[in-house]
XYZ file of C-alpha atoms in Angstrom:
571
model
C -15.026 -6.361 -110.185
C -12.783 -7.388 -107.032
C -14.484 -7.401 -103.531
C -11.505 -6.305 -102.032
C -8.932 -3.135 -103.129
C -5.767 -4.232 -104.685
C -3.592 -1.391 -104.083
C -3.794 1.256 -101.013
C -4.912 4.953 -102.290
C -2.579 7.715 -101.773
C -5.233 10.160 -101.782
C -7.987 10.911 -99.205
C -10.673 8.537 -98.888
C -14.810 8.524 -97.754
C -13.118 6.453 -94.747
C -10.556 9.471 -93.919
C -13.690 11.697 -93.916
C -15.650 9.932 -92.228
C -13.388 9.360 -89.139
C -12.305 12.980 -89.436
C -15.985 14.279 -89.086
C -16.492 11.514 -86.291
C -13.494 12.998 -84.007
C -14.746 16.781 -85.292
C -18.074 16.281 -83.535
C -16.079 14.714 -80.747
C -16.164 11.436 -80.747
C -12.234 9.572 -79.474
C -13.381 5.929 -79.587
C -15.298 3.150 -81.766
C -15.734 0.038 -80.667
C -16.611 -2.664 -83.149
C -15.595 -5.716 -85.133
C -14.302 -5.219 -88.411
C -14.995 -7.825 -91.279
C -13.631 -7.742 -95.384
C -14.521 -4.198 -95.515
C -10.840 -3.685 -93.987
C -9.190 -3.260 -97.350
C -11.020 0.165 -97.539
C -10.623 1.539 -93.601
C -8.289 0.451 -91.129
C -9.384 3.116 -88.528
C -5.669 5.304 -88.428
C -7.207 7.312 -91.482
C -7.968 10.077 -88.818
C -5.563 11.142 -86.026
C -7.764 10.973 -82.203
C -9.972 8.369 -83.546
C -9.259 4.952 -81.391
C -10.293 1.483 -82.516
C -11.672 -0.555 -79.748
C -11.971 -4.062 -80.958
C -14.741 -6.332 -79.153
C -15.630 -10.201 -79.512
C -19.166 -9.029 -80.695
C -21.282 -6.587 -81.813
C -23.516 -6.342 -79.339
C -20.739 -5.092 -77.227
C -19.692 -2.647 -79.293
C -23.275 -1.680 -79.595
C -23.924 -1.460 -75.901
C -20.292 0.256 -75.073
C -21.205 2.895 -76.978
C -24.263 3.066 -75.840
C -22.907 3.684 -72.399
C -20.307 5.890 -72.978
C -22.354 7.916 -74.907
C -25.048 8.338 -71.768
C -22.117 8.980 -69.271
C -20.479 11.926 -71.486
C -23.343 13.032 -72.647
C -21.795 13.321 -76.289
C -22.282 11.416 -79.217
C -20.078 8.099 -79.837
C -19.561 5.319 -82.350
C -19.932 1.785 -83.351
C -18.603 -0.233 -85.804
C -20.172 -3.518 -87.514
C -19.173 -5.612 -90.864
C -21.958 -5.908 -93.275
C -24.889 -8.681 -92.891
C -24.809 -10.940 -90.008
C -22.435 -7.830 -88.247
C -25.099 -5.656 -88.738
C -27.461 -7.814 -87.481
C -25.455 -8.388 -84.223
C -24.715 -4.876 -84.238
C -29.186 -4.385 -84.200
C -30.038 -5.317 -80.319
C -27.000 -2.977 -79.064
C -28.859 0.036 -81.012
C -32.210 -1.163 -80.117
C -30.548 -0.782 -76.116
C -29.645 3.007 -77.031
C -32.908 3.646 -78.955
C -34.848 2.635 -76.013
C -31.877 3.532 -73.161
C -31.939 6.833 -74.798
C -28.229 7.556 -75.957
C -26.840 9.334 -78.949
C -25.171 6.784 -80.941
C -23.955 6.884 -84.027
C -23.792 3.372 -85.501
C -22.296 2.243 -88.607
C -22.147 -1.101 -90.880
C -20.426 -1.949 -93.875
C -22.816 -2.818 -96.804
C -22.176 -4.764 -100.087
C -20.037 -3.151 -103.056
C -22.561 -0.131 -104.149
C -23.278 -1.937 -107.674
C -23.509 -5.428 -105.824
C -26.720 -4.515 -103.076
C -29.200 -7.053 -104.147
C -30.926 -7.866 -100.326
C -31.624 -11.329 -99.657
C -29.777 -12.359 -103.326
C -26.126 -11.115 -102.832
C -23.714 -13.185 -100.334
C -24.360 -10.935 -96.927
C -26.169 -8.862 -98.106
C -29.345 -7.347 -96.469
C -31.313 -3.957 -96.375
C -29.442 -3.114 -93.578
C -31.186 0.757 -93.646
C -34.590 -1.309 -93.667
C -33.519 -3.118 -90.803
C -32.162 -0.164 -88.468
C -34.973 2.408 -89.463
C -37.498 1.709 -87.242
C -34.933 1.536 -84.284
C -33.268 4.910 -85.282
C -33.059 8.642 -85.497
C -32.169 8.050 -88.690
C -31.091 5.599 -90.976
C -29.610 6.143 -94.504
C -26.876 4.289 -96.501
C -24.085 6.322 -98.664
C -24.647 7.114 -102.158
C -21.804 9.316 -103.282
C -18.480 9.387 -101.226
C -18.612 13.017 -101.191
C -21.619 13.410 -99.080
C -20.099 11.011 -96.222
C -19.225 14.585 -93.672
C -23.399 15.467 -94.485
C -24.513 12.070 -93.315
C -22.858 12.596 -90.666
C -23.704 15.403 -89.530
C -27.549 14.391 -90.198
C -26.706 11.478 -88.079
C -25.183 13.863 -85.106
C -28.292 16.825 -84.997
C -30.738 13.451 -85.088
C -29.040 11.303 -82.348
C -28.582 14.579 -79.972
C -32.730 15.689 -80.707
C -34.765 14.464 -77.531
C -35.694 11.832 -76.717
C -31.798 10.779 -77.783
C -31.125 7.711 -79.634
C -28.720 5.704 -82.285
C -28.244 7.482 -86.041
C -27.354 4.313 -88.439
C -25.399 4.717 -91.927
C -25.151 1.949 -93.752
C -21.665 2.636 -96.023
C -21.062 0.504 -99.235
C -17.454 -1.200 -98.980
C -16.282 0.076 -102.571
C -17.296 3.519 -101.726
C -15.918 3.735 -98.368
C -12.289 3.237 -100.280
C -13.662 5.542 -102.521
C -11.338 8.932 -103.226
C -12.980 12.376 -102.424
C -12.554 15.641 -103.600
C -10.090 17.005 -100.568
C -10.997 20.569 -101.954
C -14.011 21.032 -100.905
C -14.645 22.457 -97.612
C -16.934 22.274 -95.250
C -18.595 24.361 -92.236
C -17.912 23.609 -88.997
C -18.973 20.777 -86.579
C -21.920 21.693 -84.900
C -22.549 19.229 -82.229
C -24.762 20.628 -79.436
C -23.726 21.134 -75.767
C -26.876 19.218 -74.783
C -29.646 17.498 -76.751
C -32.332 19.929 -78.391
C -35.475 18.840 -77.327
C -39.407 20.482 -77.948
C -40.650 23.787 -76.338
C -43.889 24.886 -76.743
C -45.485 28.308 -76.693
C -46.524 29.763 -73.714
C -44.805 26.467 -71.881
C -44.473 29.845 -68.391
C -48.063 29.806 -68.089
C -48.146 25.635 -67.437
C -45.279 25.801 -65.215
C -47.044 28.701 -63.174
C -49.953 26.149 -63.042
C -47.641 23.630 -61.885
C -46.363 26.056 -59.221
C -49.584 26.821 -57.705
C -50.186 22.792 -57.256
C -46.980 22.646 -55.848
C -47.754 25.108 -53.627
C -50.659 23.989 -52.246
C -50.010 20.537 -51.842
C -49.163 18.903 -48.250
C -46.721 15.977 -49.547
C -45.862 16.439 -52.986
C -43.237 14.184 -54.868
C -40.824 14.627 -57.939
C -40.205 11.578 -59.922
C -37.248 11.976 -61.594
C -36.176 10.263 -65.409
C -32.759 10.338 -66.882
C -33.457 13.566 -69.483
C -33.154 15.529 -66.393
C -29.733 14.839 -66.025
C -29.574 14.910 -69.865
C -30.607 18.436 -69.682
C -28.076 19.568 -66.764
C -30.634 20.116 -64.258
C -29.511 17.502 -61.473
C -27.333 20.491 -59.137
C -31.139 22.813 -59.388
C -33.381 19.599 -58.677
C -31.300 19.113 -55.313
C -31.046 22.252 -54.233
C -35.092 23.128 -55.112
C -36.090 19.536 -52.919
C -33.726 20.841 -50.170
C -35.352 24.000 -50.351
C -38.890 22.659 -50.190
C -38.201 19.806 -48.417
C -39.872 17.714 -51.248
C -38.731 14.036 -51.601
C -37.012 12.679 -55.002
C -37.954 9.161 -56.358
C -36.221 8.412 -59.508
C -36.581 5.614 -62.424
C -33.548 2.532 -62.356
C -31.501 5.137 -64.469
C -31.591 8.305 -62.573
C -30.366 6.795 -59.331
C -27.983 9.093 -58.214
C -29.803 12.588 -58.517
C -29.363 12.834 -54.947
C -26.526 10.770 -53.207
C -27.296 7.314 -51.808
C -27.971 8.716 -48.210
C -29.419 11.822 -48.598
C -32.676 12.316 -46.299
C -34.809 13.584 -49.294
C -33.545 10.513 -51.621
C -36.936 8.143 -51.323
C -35.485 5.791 -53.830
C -35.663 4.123 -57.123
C -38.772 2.603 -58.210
C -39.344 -1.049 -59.366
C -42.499 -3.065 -59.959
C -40.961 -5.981 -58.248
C -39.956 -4.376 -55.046
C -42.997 -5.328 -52.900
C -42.513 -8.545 -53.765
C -38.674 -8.938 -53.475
C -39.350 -7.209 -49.831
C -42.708 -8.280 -48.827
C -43.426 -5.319 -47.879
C -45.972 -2.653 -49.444
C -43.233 -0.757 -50.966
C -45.275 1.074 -53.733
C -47.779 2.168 -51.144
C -45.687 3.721 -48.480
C -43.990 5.769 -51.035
C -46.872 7.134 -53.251
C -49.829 6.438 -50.734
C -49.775 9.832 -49.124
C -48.170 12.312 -52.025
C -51.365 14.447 -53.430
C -49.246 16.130 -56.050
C -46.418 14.090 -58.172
C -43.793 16.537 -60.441
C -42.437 13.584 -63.394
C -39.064 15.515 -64.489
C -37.740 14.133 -66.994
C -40.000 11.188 -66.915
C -39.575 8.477 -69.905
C -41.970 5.862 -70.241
C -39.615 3.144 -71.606
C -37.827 3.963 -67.900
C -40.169 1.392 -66.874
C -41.517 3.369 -63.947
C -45.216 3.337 -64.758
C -47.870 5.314 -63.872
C -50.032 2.802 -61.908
C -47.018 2.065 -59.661
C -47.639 5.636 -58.295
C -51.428 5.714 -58.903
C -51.543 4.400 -54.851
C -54.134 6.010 -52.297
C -55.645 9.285 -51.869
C -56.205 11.343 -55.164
C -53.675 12.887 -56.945
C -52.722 16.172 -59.430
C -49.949 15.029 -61.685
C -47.546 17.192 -63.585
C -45.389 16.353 -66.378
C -42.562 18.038 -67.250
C -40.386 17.098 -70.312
C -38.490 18.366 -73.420
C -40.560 16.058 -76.060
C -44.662 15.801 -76.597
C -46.266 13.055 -74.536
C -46.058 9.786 -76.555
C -48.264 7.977 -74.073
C -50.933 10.065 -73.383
C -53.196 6.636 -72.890
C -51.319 5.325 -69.732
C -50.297 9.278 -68.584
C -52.465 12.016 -69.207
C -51.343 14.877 -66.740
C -53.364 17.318 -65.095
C -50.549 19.830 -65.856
C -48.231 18.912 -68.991
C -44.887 21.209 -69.654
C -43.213 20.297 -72.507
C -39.580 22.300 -72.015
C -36.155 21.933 -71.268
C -36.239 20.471 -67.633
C -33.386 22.763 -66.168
C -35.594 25.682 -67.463
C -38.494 24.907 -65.905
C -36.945 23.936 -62.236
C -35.566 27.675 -62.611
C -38.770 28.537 -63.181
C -40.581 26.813 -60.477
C -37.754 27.535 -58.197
C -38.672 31.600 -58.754
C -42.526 31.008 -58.465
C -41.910 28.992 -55.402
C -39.803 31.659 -53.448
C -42.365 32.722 -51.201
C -43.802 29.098 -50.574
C -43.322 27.211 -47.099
C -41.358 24.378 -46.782
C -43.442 20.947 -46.802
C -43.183 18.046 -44.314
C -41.724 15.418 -46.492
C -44.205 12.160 -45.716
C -42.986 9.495 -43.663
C -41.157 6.001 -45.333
C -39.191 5.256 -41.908
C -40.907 1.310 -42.183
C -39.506 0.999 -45.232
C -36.127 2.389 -45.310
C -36.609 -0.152 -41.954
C -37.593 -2.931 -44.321
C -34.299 -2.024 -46.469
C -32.086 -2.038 -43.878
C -33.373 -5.265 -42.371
C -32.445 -6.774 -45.593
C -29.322 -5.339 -46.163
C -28.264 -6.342 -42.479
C -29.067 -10.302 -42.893
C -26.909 -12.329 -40.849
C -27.934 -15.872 -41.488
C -25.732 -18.111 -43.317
C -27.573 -19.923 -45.513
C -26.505 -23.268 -46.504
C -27.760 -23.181 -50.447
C -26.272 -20.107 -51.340
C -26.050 -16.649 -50.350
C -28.651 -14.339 -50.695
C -28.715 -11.232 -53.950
C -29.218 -8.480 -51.153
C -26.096 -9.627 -49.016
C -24.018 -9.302 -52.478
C -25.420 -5.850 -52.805
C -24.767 -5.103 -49.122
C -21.277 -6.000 -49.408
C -20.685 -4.437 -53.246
C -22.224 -1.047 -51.136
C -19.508 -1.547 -48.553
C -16.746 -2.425 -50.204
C -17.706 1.025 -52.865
C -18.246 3.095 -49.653
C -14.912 2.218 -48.453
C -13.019 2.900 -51.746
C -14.517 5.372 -53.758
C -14.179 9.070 -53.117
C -17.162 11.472 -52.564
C -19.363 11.190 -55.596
C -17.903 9.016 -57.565
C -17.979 5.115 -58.457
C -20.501 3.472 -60.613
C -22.029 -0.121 -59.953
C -23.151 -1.851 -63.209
C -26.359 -4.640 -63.475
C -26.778 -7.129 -65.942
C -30.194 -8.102 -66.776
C -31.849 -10.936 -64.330
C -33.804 -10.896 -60.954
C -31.146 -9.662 -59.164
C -31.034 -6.931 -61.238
C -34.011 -5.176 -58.982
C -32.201 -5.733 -56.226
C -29.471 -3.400 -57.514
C -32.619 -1.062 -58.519
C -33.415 -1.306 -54.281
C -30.400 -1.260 -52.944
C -27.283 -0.656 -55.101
C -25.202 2.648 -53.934
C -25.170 5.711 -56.442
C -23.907 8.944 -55.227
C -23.736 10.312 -58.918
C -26.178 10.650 -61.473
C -25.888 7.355 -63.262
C -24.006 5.798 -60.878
C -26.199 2.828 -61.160
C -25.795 1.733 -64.622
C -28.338 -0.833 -66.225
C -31.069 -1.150 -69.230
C -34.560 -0.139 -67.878
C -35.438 -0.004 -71.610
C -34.124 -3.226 -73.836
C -33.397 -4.995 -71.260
C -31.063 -7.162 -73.019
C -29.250 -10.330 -71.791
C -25.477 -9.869 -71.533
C -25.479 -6.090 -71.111
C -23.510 -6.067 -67.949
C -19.846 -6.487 -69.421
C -20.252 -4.171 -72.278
C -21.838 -1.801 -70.130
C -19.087 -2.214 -67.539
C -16.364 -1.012 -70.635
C -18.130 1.832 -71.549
C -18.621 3.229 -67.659
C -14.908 2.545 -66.719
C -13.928 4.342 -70.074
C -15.953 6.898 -69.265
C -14.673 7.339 -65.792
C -11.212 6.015 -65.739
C -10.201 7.475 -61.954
C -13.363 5.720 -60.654
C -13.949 2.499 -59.367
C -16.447 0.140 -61.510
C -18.544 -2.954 -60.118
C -20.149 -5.125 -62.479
C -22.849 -7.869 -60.903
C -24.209 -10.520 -63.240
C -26.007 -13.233 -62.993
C -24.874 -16.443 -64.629
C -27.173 -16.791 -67.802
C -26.815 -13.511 -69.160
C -22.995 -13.117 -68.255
C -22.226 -16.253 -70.537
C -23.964 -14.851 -72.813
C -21.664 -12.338 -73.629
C -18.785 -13.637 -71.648
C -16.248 -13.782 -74.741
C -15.680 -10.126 -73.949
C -14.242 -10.677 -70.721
C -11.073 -11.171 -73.106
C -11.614 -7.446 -73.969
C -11.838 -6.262 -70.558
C -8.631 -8.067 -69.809
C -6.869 -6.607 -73.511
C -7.864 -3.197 -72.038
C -6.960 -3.870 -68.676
C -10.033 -1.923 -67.163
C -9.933 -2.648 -63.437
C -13.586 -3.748 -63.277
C -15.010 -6.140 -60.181
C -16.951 -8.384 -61.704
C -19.587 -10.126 -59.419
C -21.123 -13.116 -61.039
C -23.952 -14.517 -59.004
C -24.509 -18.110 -59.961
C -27.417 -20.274 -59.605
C -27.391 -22.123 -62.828
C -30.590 -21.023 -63.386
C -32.229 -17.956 -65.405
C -33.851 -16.763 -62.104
C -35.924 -14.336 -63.293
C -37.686 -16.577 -65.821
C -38.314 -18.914 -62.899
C -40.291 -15.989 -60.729
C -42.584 -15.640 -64.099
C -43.082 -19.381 -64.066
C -44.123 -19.686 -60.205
C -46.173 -16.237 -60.817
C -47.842 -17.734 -63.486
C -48.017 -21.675 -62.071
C -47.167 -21.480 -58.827
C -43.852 -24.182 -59.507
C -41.166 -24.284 -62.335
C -40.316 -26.200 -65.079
C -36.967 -26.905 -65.036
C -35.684 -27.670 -68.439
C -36.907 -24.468 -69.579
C -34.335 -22.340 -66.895
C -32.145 -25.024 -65.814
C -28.272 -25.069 -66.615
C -25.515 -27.406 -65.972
C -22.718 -25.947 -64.168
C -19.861 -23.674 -65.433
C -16.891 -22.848 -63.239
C -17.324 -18.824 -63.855
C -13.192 -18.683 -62.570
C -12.142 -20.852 -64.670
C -13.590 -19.383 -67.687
C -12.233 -15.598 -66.740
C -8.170 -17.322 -65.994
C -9.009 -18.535 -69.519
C -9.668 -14.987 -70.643
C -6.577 -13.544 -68.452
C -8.690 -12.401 -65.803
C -8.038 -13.224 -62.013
C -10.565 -14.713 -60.108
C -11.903 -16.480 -57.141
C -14.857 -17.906 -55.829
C -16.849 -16.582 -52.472
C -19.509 -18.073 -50.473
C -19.975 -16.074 -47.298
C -20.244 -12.496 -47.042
C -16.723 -12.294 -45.116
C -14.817 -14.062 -48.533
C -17.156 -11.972 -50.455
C -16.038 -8.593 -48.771
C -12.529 -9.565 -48.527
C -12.137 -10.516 -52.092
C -13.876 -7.218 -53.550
C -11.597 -5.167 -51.803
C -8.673 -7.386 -53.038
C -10.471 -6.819 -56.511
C -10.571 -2.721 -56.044
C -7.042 -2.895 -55.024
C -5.402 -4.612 -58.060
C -6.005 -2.091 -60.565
C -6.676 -4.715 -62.834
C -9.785 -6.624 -64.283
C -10.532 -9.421 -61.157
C -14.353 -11.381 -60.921
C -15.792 -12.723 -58.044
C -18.148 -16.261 -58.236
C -20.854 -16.221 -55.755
C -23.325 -19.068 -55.362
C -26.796 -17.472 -54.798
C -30.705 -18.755 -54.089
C -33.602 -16.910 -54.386
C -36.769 -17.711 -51.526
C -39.375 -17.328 -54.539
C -42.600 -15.825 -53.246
C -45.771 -15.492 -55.493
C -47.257 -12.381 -53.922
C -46.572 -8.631 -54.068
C -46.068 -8.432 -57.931
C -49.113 -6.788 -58.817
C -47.093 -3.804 -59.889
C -45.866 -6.012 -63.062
C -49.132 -5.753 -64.375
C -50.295 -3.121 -67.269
């Protein structure tokens, strides 16, 4: 039997229904890269279906991924069988632990041909994706494809969110189907279905009563609250109460960048990055801390609040705790999270409004930083990039919109501290995977996303290269992203973990030779231009968000590595 068809079918195909049932549950776009499994599916088979081709699979992975968290709605990628699969894996291990409803999909050897490990390519691809999925399955009968689907749909949109995988066998992807059967309609839910259990009024009245007796309390906020709609309620409740909102890397944005009640995002490493005790002078006083929404893999642990007096803790979410070892509330509310801030919104009416405690020294500390003059002569420093990205996205975005995108690296928690976000994820990186090169893919999906709004991308210069071969597909697309590359020719982060650890650094271990970052994105049709002092650095981003075209930025950068106020990082 031939691997590959030898004449085109004139009659619908498992590919046909597939993409049809994709674009039915509302999905537009799949990114991917397609391998010999193109003689059965060349992506037209449905009209409103497009095919967005990337240089890897990871990209396609992580685009998705993005898109998917921005909309809200489920959305698709696209790998060849074996080693595309594989590639394909750390993009849905980002949205199994980013928590977004993708639905991924990977060729697999001819259905009479799957020997794993024996056949060329050929690996238990469903074996491989299960334990990073909703659900995993391969295709047995062509006829079933629309099920699997919508299997894969109700399990990527059930809280917490995350990928679907079907693995689909080449020769029955080409396969004909029976065009008369019919089937109901797609059922794709407005927002993901998540647990509620019985009698969940009578904790939330608990939680009401702590509320209302407590002198500073605090909600920390996780990214299934927006999932669940409940961002505009949240707001107006902490305006109402005067009660301050911290929020994980992923929920920046839940209220706007410079709103008095907005205390911040949360990172382990901020005490360190600002020598300053961060973690204290935000948590130190609260007495009663509301988690809405909160998600463990969000990296905001419960230690990094667990600072000074004693503390009642509530948790509010719409799946059972997972972690009941590192959290166990003193209240626990497993619901939807818009319904219970109506609820606590109704059992608060009659309650005064609290005096919000005081973080003036820090938000003093910030702005110090933000502010630094000094010109230093071995780079510039990661929180005068951010100052000027905030500038430059002040100046050019309208009221609630733009999104600034982090790659993975040390400077990554400076975007955590200090990046804008006036919309709920308007700061756009992976508290969860944490992958290397998730900045450019990540960039794609958020200016896809929001195609009116301006996008910032800041990488640093080991995990940009190593997914810089999509730059060519930013440039294809002709997405008007800034890039911001921050270059030390070093994997920074890696060298705070080896002066943590030893107090100095080993240098072949996080040392590279240079690469001209401007040279490489002319190569890939992208304009670009190198900036060493804040005033080239501001000038050229707003030549960059004027073009309306993809443009990146180099920057030279140095860290001043210090090896105290890290104790947060600890478990």
């Amino acid at each position: 039997m031939s691997r590959v068809s030898t004449k085109p079918s004139g009659n619908p195909t498992a590919a046909h229904a597939l993409l049809k049932r994709l674009h039915e549950h509302g999905v537009e776009t799949v990114f991917g890269v397609v391998g010999r499994e193109a003689a059965s599916i060349l992506f037209d088979e449905a009209p409103g279906i497009d095919f967005v081709l990337t240089r890897h699979e990871f990209t396609a992975g992580v685009a998705a991924d993005v898109l998917a968290r921005i909309t809200g709605r489920p959305q698709a990628c696209w790998a060849t069988l074996g080693p595309g699969m594989t590639n394909l894996a750390t993009g849905v291990a980002t949205s199994i632990l980013d928590r977004s409803p993708v639905i991924a999909l990977a060729a697999q050897s001819e259905s009479h041909d799957i020997f794993p490990n024996d056949t060329h390519q050929c690996l238990d691809s469903v074996s491989v994706m299960r334990p990073m999925t909703k659900y995993a399955v391969e295709l047995q009968r062509p006829d079933e494809i629309t099920d699997l689907v919508d299997s894969a749909v109700a399990a990527a949109m059930t809280e917490p969110v995350g990928p679907s995988f079907i693995s689909v066998p080449v020769d029955l992807l080409g396969a004909d189907i029976d065009s008369t059967v019919t089937h109901p309609a797609a059922h794709t839910p407005a927002k993901p279905v998540g647990a509620v259990h019985a009698g969940w009024q009578t904790a939330a009245d608990e939680a009401a009563a702590l509320v209302a007796g407590a002198e500073h309390p605090v909600f920390v906020v996780g990214a299934a609250a927006i999932r669940s709609g409940a961002v505009p309620a949240i707001r107006a409740l902490a305006e109402r109460l005067d009660v301050p909102v911290i929020t994980t890397y992923i929920a920046k944005g839940v209220l706007p960048h410079g709103h008095h009640l907005n205390y911040g995002a949360v990172t382990g490493y901020m005490d360190g990055i600002l020598s300053f005790p961060a973690l204290e002078t935000l948590f130190g006083p609260a007495d009663v801390i509301v988690t809405l929404g909160y998600d463990y893999a969000e990296d905001l642990r419960p230690s990094m609040w667990d600072r000074g007096g004693e503390k009642k803790t509530v948790r509010v979410s719409p799946t059972v705790n997972p972690v009941p070892r590192v959290y166990r509330p003193d209240v626990d509310v497993v619901t939807d999270v818009l319904a219970f801030v109506e609820h606590l919104d109704t059992a608060t009416a009659e309650v005064a409004r609290k005096t919000p405690h005081d973080i003036a020294p820090l938000r003093a500390r910030v702005a110090e930083f933000l502010a630094d003059p000094t010109e230093y002569d071995d780079g510039m420093r990661v929180h005068q990039v951010m100052d000027s990205m905030n500038t430059v996205m002040e100046e050019i975005a309208a009221a609630g919109e733009g999104t600034i995108v982090s790659d993975i690296g040390f400077f990554r928690h400076y975007g955590v501290l200090f990046a804008r976000a006036d919309q709920p994820f308007g700061f756009l990186t992976s508290a969860g995977c944490s992958s290397f090169g998730y900045g450019i893919p990540a960039a794609i999906g958020a200016q896809m996303a929001r195609p009116g709004q301006p996008t910032f991308l800041i990488a640093g210069d080991g995990g940009f290269h190593s997914n810089s071969a999509d730059l060519e597909t930013i440039a294809r697309l002709n997405l008007p992203i800034v890039t911001v590359v921050v270059n030390n020719d070093t994997n920074g982060l890696i060298e705070l973990y080896q002066n943590l650890g030893h107090q100095r650094s080993h240098d072949p271990a996080v040392k590279f030779t240079g690469v001209d970052f401007t040279e490489l994105a002319r190569a890939n049709g992208v304009e670009a231009v190198k900036a060493g002092t804040r005033e080239d650095l501001l000038a050229a981003l707003r030549k960059g968000a004027g073009l309306g075209r993809p443009f990146l930025i180099e920057v030279p950068v140095n860290y001043d590595f210090t090896s105290g106020g890290f104790g947060a990082l600890s478990i």
